[in-house]
Amino acid sequence: MISNSEKKLRQPIVVVLGHVDHGKTTLLDKIRGTAIVKKEPGEMTQEVGASFVPSYVIEKLAEPLKKLIPIKLQIPGLLFIDTPGHEYFSNLRRRGGSVADIAILVVDIIEGIQKQTIESINILRERKVPFLVAANKIDRIPGWKPNNDRPFLETIEKQKADVRNYLDNLIYKLVSQLGELGFNADRYDRIKDFTRTVAIVPVSAKTGEGIADLLALLAGLTQRYLETRLRFAEGPAKGVILEVKEDPGLGHTIDVIIYDGVLKKNDTIILGGINGVIITKVRGIFVPKPLQDMKVSKYDLNPIDEVYAAAGVKISAPNLEDALAGSPIYVVDDESKIEQYKKQVEEEIKEVRFYNDINGIIVKADSLGTLEAIINALQREGIPIRIADIGPISKRDILEASIVSQQSREYGIIAAFRVKPLPGIDTSNVKIIYSEIIYQLIDDVKKYINDIRETERKRTLESLILPGKIKILPGYVFRRSDPIIVGVEVLGGIIKPKYPLIKEDGRKIGEVIQIQDNKKTVERASKGMEVAISIKSNAMVGRQVNEGDILYTDVPKEDLEILLNKFSSFITDDMKEVIREIIRIKRKDDPLYGLGLKI
């Protein structure tokens, strides 16, 4: 026998993601506005951090589509997370995935997939959240004739053939871009199997075209494919903290998305805090007054005694000042389970906040969710992390970054997402990279690391004595003894000032002091150049060294190893031949010289 609660489905939690300026907020506003226009008196509800669109509104909107999308909804409606963007989606974390049931990825149909879109897709993939694409701004297609608030399948039929073709080309481009990221995709009305293909819904957040298709598809797909996940649960609530705030008259509060169970006034709750697990009692549960815009109604709230998932609520309770955004929150209905829940919360937070005794960067963020998203992005780039933590930059962070900098200069940095240093801390000796956009932070960190590596690489390469081979040109002896000044041809490799020189028999000749090309001093000479060089030397031309002699740079064993192991791409073919010759010369005195090195 199946109970009512097993049959009953809760509303799916929907998030909106995408690149900046691609229309996420406009789309959300349009969905909310459409829902309010179509509502029946007293039935439209708004929640903290979320807006609820009832199923009857979706059915009304989708009426013209019933031939293609036969809809009889069992879900109560759709719960949209009000604040779009990575940081809020990141906070919708739950162990092994996300609190969000499905996502709308907003893409500007004209611009296609951008950097932040890819970041959104990566986060969705990591959290295992299914998504569909809202291909926004169809009203900007040249020649488009808007049909306000009409379904896409209706408005497309009213467009000229060249406009339809233009749209098709843009969609094919989008399909191709998603294909490169590993997804099969197509326009939603051309898809037979939605489990294998990402649906693209052309929309205009400005004119409302396609909004009906989007809502009908969201409702239909979640109801059909996420039924098990959406089963209504009557047990103690589980949720996640979206934001921690200080509200006038209420003190510190938490905005929470409840994704499972029931939350009641006076319930004991367990959640993560900056300094450890917080156990407290619910003093009040609040939602905005009906029909008010969230921006207006932040402090105009109605108290309620209980709330069922899925829902967005504000909770007031003692000791919330250190609550962590992105932390799980559990209702404990049995005192004996407190330690079990406490351990669970601690373990979840330890997965994200950690210290590794390695040479890696320091990461500080404003919430658990954003910290987790940044960690995942850095790990994809192969960037090691020493400390990942929440809150402002502390003295300890500065000290740890300094320690790392002494060992691996490129990693001696603090990546800071929406956090600043504590007052009075000296940060002058440490590189801090700030950003309020995750992908920008990752890009800036990568650039800094690569720049430091390139600088170190150049410095190391500059410090090496490189292989070089020269011939003293007959008739171009300008000074026979210290300093010897002769004209030479570079037969291979490179010569520079301060390079020691040897003869073919291994005897030391001296050190290059200066190189001149057409009477101008130069820092180096390479194959094919004819230059004058001065050599600090005890030898004399006509005795120990003669016109026509071949000289080589005296490359130390360590320099040769570094060159071949770390700078192989720098080695030219002529330099390779010079290396082989130098190895033959040097092995007469050192049989191990160059042994085991690949040339």
Short mmCIF file of C-alpha atoms in Angstrom, two decimals, residues 255-447:
data_model
loop_
_atom_site.label_atom_id
_atom_site.label_comp_id
_atom_site.label_asym_id
_atom_site.label_seq_id
_atom_site.Cartn_x
_atom_site.Cartn_y
_atom_site.Cartn_z
CA ASP A 255 18.18 32.36 4.46
CA VAL A 256 17.64 28.67 3.87
CA ILE A 257 16.39 26.46 1.06
CA ILE A 258 14.59 23.45 2.56
CA TYR A 259 14.88 20.60 0.06
CA ASP A 260 13.45 17.76 2.12
CA GLY A 261 11.05 17.23 5.03
CA VAL A 262 9.30 19.65 7.38
CA LEU A 263 10.70 22.56 9.43
CA LYS A 264 8.76 23.73 12.50
CA LYS A 265 9.11 26.53 15.00
CA ASN A 266 11.12 25.42 18.11
CA ASP A 267 12.86 22.61 16.16
CA THR A 268 16.45 21.87 17.17
CA ILE A 269 18.74 22.51 14.17
CA ILE A 270 22.38 21.64 13.49
CA LEU A 271 24.46 23.63 11.01
CA GLY A 272 28.05 24.54 10.17
CA GLY A 273 29.74 27.55 11.73
CA ILE A 274 33.05 29.31 11.14
CA ASN A 275 34.37 28.00 14.48
CA GLY A 276 32.62 24.64 14.51
CA VAL A 277 29.17 23.06 14.51
CA ILE A 278 26.27 25.20 15.79
CA ILE A 279 23.35 23.57 17.63
CA THR A 280 20.42 25.90 18.25
CA LYS A 281 16.61 26.18 18.36
CA VAL A 282 14.41 27.78 15.70
CA ARG A 283 12.97 30.95 17.21
CA GLY A 284 11.08 32.08 14.11
CA ILE A 285 10.38 31.09 10.49
CA PHE A 286 9.57 33.90 8.04
CA VAL A 287 8.42 34.35 4.45
CA PRO A 288 7.67 37.59 2.54
CA LYS A 289 4.13 38.93 2.47
CA PRO A 290 2.19 37.61 -0.55
CA LEU A 291 2.75 39.16 -3.99
CA GLN A 292 5.53 41.44 -2.87
CA ASP A 293 8.73 41.71 -4.81
CA MET A 294 11.66 40.17 -2.93
CA LYS A 295 13.73 43.35 -3.28
CA VAL A 296 10.99 45.30 -1.46
CA SER A 297 9.98 42.61 0.98
CA LYS A 298 13.33 41.72 2.50
CA TYR A 299 12.28 43.10 5.86
CA ASP A 300 8.50 42.91 5.37
CA LEU A 301 8.02 39.36 6.52
CA ASN A 302 5.25 37.10 7.75
CA PRO A 303 5.97 34.62 10.57
CA ILE A 304 4.84 31.03 9.96
CA ASP A 305 4.87 27.98 12.25
CA GLU A 306 6.01 25.33 9.79
CA VAL A 307 7.10 24.86 6.21
CA TYR A 308 7.28 21.85 3.86
CA ALA A 309 9.98 21.19 1.26
CA ALA A 310 10.79 22.56 -1.17
CA ALA A 311 10.76 26.09 0.16
CA GLY A 312 12.85 29.17 0.82
CA VAL A 313 12.60 30.65 4.33
CA LYS A 314 14.35 32.98 6.74
CA ILE A 315 15.18 31.43 10.12
CA SER A 316 15.93 33.39 13.27
CA ALA A 317 17.65 31.55 16.12
CA PRO A 318 20.31 32.22 18.79
CA ASN A 319 24.04 31.97 17.91
CA LEU A 320 23.76 32.38 14.13
CA GLU A 321 26.41 35.11 13.80
CA ASP A 322 29.07 32.54 12.82
CA ALA A 323 26.82 30.45 10.54
CA LEU A 324 28.42 29.40 7.25
CA ALA A 325 26.72 30.14 3.93
CA GLY A 326 26.66 26.92 1.92
CA SER A 327 26.53 24.79 5.07
CA PRO A 328 24.02 21.95 5.44
CA ILE A 329 21.28 22.39 8.02
CA TYR A 330 19.44 19.49 9.64
CA VAL A 331 16.49 19.31 12.00
CA VAL A 332 17.17 16.89 14.85
CA ASP A 333 13.95 15.26 16.05
CA ASP A 334 15.68 12.89 18.46
CA GLU A 335 18.22 14.06 21.07
CA SER A 336 20.14 10.77 20.78
CA LYS A 337 20.98 11.58 17.13
CA ILE A 338 22.68 14.92 17.88
CA GLU A 339 26.22 13.48 17.87
CA GLN A 340 25.54 11.59 14.63
CA TYR A 341 24.31 14.76 12.87
CA LYS A 342 27.13 16.80 14.37
CA LYS A 343 29.70 14.37 12.94
CA GLN A 344 27.95 14.46 9.55
CA VAL A 345 28.09 18.27 9.39
CA GLU A 346 31.76 18.28 10.49
CA GLU A 347 32.70 15.75 7.80
CA GLU A 348 30.89 17.68 5.07
CA ILE A 349 32.67 20.90 6.01
CA LYS A 350 36.09 19.20 6.31
CA GLU A 351 35.80 18.12 2.68
CA VAL A 352 35.88 21.80 1.71
CA ARG A 353 37.82 23.56 4.51
CA PHE A 354 41.24 21.97 4.82
CA TYR A 355 44.98 22.38 5.45
CA ASN A 356 47.58 20.42 3.47
CA ASP A 357 51.26 20.68 4.38
CA ILE A 358 52.30 21.16 0.75
CA ASN A 359 53.56 23.94 -1.48
CA GLY A 360 50.26 25.27 -2.75
CA ILE A 361 48.20 28.44 -2.86
CA ILE A 362 45.95 29.79 -0.08
CA VAL A 363 42.26 30.07 -1.02
CA LYS A 364 39.84 32.22 0.99
CA ALA A 365 36.15 32.64 0.12
CA ASP A 366 32.96 34.05 1.60
CA SER A 367 30.99 30.78 1.69
CA LEU A 368 31.39 27.01 1.64
CA GLY A 369 29.72 26.74 -1.75
CA THR A 370 31.94 29.25 -3.53
CA LEU A 371 35.01 27.77 -1.81
CA GLU A 372 34.07 24.32 -3.11
CA ALA A 373 33.52 25.64 -6.66
CA ILE A 374 36.92 27.42 -6.60
CA ILE A 375 38.70 24.31 -5.24
CA ASN A 376 37.20 22.19 -8.03
CA ALA A 377 38.18 24.74 -10.69
CA LEU A 378 41.76 24.97 -9.36
CA GLN A 379 42.05 21.18 -9.20
CA ARG A 380 40.96 20.94 -12.85
CA GLU A 381 43.87 23.26 -13.66
CA GLY A 382 46.29 21.15 -11.60
CA ILE A 383 46.99 23.99 -9.13
CA PRO A 384 47.86 22.66 -5.64
CA ILE A 385 46.08 24.10 -2.58
CA ARG A 386 47.69 24.41 0.86
CA ILE A 387 44.79 26.06 2.71
CA ALA A 388 41.12 26.34 1.72
CA ASP A 389 39.05 28.30 4.21
CA ILE A 390 36.18 30.72 4.81
CA GLY A 391 36.34 34.31 6.01
CA PRO A 392 38.72 37.28 5.89
CA ILE A 393 42.45 36.96 5.21
CA SER A 394 44.27 36.46 8.53
CA LYS A 395 47.86 36.81 9.77
CA ARG A 396 48.18 33.04 9.52
CA ASP A 397 47.22 33.13 5.81
CA ILE A 398 49.93 35.74 5.16
CA LEU A 399 52.49 33.66 7.07
CA GLU A 400 51.58 30.44 5.24
CA ALA A 401 51.78 32.16 1.83
CA SER A 402 55.23 33.55 2.79
CA ILE A 403 56.45 30.06 3.76
CA VAL A 404 55.27 28.65 0.42
CA SER A 405 56.83 31.57 -1.48
CA GLN A 406 60.29 30.68 -0.14
CA GLN A 407 59.98 27.15 -1.57
CA SER A 408 57.87 27.72 -4.71
CA ARG A 409 57.55 31.40 -5.51
CA GLU A 410 54.71 30.90 -8.01
CA TYR A 411 52.44 29.36 -5.33
CA GLY A 412 53.10 31.95 -2.60
CA ILE A 413 49.76 33.67 -3.25
CA ILE A 414 46.33 34.13 -1.67
CA ALA A 415 43.30 33.77 -3.97
CA ALA A 416 40.50 35.77 -2.34
CA PHE A 417 36.85 35.54 -3.41
CA ARG A 418 34.73 38.33 -1.92
CA VAL A 419 36.88 38.59 1.22
CA LYS A 420 39.42 41.19 2.41
CA PRO A 421 42.29 41.13 4.94
CA LEU A 422 41.51 41.71 8.62
CA PRO A 423 42.23 45.31 9.74
CA GLY A 424 45.84 46.12 10.61
CA ILE A 425 47.43 43.20 8.76
CA ASP A 426 50.53 43.90 6.68
CA THR A 427 49.98 42.31 3.25
CA SER A 428 52.83 44.08 1.43
CA ASN A 429 55.05 40.97 1.20
CA VAL A 430 52.44 38.62 -0.23
CA LYS A 431 50.61 38.61 -3.55
CA ILE A 432 46.81 38.66 -3.03
CA ILE A 433 44.55 38.12 -6.03
CA TYR A 434 40.98 39.38 -5.53
CA SER A 435 37.90 38.76 -7.67
CA GLU A 436 34.13 38.59 -7.42
CA ILE A 437 33.84 36.31 -10.47
CA ILE A 438 35.06 32.74 -10.05
CA TYR A 439 36.40 32.21 -13.58
CA GLN A 440 38.19 35.58 -13.42
CA LEU A 441 39.85 34.58 -10.14
CA ILE A 442 41.03 31.28 -11.66
CA ASP A 443 42.30 33.05 -14.81
CA ASP A 444 44.19 35.63 -12.73
CA VAL A 445 45.76 32.90 -10.55
CA LYS A 446 46.82 30.91 -13.64
CA LYS A 447 48.28 34.02 -15.28
#
